[in-house]
Coordinates of N, CA, C and O in Angstrom, one line a residue:
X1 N 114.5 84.5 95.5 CA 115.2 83.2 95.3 C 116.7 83.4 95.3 O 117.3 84.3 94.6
X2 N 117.2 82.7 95.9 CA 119.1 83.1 96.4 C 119.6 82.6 94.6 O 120.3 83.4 94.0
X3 N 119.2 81.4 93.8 CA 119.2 80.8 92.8 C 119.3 81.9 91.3 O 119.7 81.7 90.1
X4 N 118.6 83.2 91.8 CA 118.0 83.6 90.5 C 119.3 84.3 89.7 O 119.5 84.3 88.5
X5 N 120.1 84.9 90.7 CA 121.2 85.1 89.7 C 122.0 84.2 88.7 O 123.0 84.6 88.1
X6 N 121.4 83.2 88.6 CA 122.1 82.1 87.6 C 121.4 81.6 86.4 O 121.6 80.4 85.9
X7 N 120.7 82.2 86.0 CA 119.3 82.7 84.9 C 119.7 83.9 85.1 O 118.8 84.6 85.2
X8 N 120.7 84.4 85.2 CA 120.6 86.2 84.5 C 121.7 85.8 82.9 O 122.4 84.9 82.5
X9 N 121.2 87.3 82.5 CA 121.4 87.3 80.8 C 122.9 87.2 81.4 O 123.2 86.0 81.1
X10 N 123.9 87.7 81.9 CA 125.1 87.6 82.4 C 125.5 86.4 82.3 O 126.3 86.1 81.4
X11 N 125.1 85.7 83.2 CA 125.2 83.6 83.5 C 125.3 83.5 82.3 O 126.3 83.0 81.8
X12 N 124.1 83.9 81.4 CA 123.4 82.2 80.5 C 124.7 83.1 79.3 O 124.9 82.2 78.4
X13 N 125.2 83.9 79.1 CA 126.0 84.3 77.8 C 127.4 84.1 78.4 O 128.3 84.3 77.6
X14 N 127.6 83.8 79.7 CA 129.1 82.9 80.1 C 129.2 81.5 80.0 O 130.2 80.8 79.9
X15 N 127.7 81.1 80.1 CA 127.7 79.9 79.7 C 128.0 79.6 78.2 O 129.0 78.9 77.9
X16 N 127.3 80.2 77.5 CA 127.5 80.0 76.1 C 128.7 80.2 75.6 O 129.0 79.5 74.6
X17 N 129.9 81.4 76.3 CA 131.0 81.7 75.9 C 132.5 80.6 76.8 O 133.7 80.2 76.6
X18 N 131.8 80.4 77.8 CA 132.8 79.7 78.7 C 134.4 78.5 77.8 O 135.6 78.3 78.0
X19 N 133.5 78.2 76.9 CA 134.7 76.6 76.1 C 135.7 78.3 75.7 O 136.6 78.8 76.4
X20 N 135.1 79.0 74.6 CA 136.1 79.7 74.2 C 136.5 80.7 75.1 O 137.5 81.2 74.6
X21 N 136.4 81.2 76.3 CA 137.2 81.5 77.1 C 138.2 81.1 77.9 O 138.9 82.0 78.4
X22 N 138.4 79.8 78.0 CA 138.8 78.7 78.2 C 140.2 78.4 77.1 O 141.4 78.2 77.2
X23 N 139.5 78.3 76.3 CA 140.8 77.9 74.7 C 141.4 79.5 75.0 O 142.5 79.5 75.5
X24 N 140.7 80.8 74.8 CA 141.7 81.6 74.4 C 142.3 82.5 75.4 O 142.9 83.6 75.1
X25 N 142.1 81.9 76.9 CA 142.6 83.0 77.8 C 144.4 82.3 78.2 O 145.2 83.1 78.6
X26 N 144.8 81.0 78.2 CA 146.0 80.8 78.1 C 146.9 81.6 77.0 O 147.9 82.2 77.3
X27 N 146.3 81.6 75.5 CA 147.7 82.1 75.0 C 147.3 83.7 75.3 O 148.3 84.4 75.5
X28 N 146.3 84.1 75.5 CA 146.6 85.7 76.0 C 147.0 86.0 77.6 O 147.0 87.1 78.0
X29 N 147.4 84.9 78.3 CA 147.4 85.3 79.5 C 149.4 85.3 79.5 O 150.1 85.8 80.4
X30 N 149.7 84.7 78.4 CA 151.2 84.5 78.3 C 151.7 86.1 77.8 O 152.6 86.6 78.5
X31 N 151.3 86.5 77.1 CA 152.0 88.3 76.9 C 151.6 89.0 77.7 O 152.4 89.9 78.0
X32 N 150.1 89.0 78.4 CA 149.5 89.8 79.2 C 150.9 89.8 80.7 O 151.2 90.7 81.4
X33 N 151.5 88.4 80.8 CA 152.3 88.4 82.2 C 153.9 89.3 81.9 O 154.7 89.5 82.8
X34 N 154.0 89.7 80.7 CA 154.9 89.9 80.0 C 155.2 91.7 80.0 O 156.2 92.3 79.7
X35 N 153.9 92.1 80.3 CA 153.3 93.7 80.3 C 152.8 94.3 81.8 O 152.2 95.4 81.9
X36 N 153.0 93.3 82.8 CA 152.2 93.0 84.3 C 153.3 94.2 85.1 O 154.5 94.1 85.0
X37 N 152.7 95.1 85.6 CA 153.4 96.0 86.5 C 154.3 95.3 87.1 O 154.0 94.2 87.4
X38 N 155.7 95.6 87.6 CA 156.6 94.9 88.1 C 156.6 94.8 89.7 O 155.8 95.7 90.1
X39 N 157.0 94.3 90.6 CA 157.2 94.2 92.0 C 156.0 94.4 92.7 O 156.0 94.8 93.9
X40 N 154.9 94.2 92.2 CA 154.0 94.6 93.9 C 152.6 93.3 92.9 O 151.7 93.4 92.0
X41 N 153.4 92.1 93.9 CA 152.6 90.8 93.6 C 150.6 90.8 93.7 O 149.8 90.1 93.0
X42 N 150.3 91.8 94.8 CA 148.9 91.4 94.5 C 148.5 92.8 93.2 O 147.4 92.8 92.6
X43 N 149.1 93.4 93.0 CA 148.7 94.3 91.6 C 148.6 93.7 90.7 O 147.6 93.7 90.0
X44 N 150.1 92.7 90.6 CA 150.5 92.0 89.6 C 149.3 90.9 89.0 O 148.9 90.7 87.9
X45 N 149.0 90.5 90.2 CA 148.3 89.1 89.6 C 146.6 89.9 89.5 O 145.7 89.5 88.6
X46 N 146.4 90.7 90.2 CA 144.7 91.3 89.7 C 145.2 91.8 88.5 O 144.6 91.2 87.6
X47 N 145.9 92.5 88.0 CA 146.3 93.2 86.3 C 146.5 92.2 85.6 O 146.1 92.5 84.4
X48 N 147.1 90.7 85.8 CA 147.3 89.9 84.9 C 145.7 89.1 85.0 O 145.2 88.8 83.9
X49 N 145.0 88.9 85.8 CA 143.7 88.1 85.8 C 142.8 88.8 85.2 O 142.1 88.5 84.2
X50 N 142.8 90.1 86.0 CA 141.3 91.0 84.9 C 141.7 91.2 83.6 O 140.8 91.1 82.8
X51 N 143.2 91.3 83.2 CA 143.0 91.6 81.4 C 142.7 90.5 81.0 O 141.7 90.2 80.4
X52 N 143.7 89.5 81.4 CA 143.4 88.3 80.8 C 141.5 87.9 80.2 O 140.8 87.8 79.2
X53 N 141.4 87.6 81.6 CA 139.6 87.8 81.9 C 138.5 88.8 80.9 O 137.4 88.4 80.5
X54 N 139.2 90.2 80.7 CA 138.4 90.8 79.8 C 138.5 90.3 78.3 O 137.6 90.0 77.6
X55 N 140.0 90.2 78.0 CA 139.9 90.2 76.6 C 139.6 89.0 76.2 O 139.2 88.9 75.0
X56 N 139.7 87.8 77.2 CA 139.1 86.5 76.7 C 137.8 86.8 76.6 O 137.3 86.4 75.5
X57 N 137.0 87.4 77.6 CA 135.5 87.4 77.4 C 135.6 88.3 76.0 O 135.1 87.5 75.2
X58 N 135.9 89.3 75.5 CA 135.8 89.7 74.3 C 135.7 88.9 73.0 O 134.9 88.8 72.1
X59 N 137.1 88.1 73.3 CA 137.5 87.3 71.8 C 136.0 86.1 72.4 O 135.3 85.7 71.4
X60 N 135.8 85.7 73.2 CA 134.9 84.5 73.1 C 133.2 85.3 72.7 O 132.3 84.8 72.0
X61 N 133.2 86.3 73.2 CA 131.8 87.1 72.1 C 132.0 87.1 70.8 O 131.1 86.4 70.3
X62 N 132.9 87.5 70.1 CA 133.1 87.7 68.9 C 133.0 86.4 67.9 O 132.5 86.3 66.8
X63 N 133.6 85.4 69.0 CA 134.0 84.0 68.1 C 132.5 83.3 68.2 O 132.2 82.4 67.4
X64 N 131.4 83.6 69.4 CA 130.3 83.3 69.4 C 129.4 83.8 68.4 O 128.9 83.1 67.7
X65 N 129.3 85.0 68.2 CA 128.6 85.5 67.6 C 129.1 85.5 65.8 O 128.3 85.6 64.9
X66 N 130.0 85.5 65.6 CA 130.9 85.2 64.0 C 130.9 83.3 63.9 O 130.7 82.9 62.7
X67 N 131.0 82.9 64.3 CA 131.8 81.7 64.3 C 130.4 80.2 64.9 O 129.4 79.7 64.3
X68 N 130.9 79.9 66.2 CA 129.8 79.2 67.1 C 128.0 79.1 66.8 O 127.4 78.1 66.7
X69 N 127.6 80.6 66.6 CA 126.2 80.0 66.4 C 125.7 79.5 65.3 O 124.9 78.6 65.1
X70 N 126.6 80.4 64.2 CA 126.3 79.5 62.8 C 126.3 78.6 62.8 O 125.3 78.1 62.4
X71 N 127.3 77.8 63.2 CA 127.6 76.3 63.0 C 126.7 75.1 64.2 O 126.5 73.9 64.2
X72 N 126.3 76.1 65.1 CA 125.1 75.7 66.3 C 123.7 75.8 65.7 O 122.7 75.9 66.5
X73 N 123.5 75.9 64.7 CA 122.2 76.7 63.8 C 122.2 75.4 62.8 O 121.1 75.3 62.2
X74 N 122.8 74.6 62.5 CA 123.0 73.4 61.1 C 122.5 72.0 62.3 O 122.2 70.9 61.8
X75 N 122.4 72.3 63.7 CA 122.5 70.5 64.3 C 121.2 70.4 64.4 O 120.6 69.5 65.0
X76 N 120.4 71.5 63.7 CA 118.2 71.3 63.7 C 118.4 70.5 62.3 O 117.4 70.0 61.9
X77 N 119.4 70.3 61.5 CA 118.8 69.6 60.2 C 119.7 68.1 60.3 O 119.9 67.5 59.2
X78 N 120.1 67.6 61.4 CA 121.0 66.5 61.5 C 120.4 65.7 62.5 O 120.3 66.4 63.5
X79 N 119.8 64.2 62.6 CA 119.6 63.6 63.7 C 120.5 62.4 64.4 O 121.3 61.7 63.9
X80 N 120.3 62.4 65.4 CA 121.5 61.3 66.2 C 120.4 60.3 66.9 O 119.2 60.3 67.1
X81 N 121.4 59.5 67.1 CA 121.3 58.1 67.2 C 120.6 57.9 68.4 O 119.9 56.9 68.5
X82 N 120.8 58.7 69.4 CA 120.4 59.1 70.4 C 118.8 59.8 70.6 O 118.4 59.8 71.8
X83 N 118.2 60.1 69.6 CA 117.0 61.1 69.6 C 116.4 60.2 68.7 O 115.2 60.4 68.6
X84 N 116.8 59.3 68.0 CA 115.9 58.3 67.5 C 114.9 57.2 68.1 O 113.8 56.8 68.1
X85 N 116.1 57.1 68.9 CA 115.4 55.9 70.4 C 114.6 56.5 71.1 O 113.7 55.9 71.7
X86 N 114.9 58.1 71.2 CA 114.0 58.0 72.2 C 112.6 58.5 71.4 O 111.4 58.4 71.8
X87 N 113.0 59.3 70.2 CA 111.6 59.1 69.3 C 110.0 58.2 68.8 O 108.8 58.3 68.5
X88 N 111.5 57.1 69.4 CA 110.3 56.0 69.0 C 109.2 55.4 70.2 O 108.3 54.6 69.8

């Protein structure tokens, strides 16, 4: 199936981390351009995208696994307004 790579454990934990990679790869991509090899533009911008890229995926594991599921773990004891209607 051409599809199946997007159900791999890879996908489904970028999915999960994607918002906070998002929130935290701007302020780290501002020092990372700051430390970027000088004069040879496509080094430049692959060294500034892959760090960027790694250490966001880092901080967004950490903030998933410390942070995110706990608080994704409390919406089984809360009901919406939405799941009522269709309960009934």
């Amino acid at each position: 199936r051409p599809t199946r790579w997007l159900t791999s454990r890879f996908m489904l934990r970028l999915g999960a981390y994607c918002y906070a990679i998002y929130v935290f790869s701007m302020p780290i991509a501002q020092p990372v351009r700051e430390i970027r090899p000088p004069g040879m533009p496509l080094i430049d911008a692959t060294f500034s995208i892959t760090t960027t890229l790694a250490i966001s995926y880092g901080l967004a594991a950490i903030s998933w696994r410390l942070w995110e599921s706990r608080w994704l773990r409390l919406k089984t004891r809360f009901t919406y307004a939405g799941e009522e209607a269709s309960n009934s």
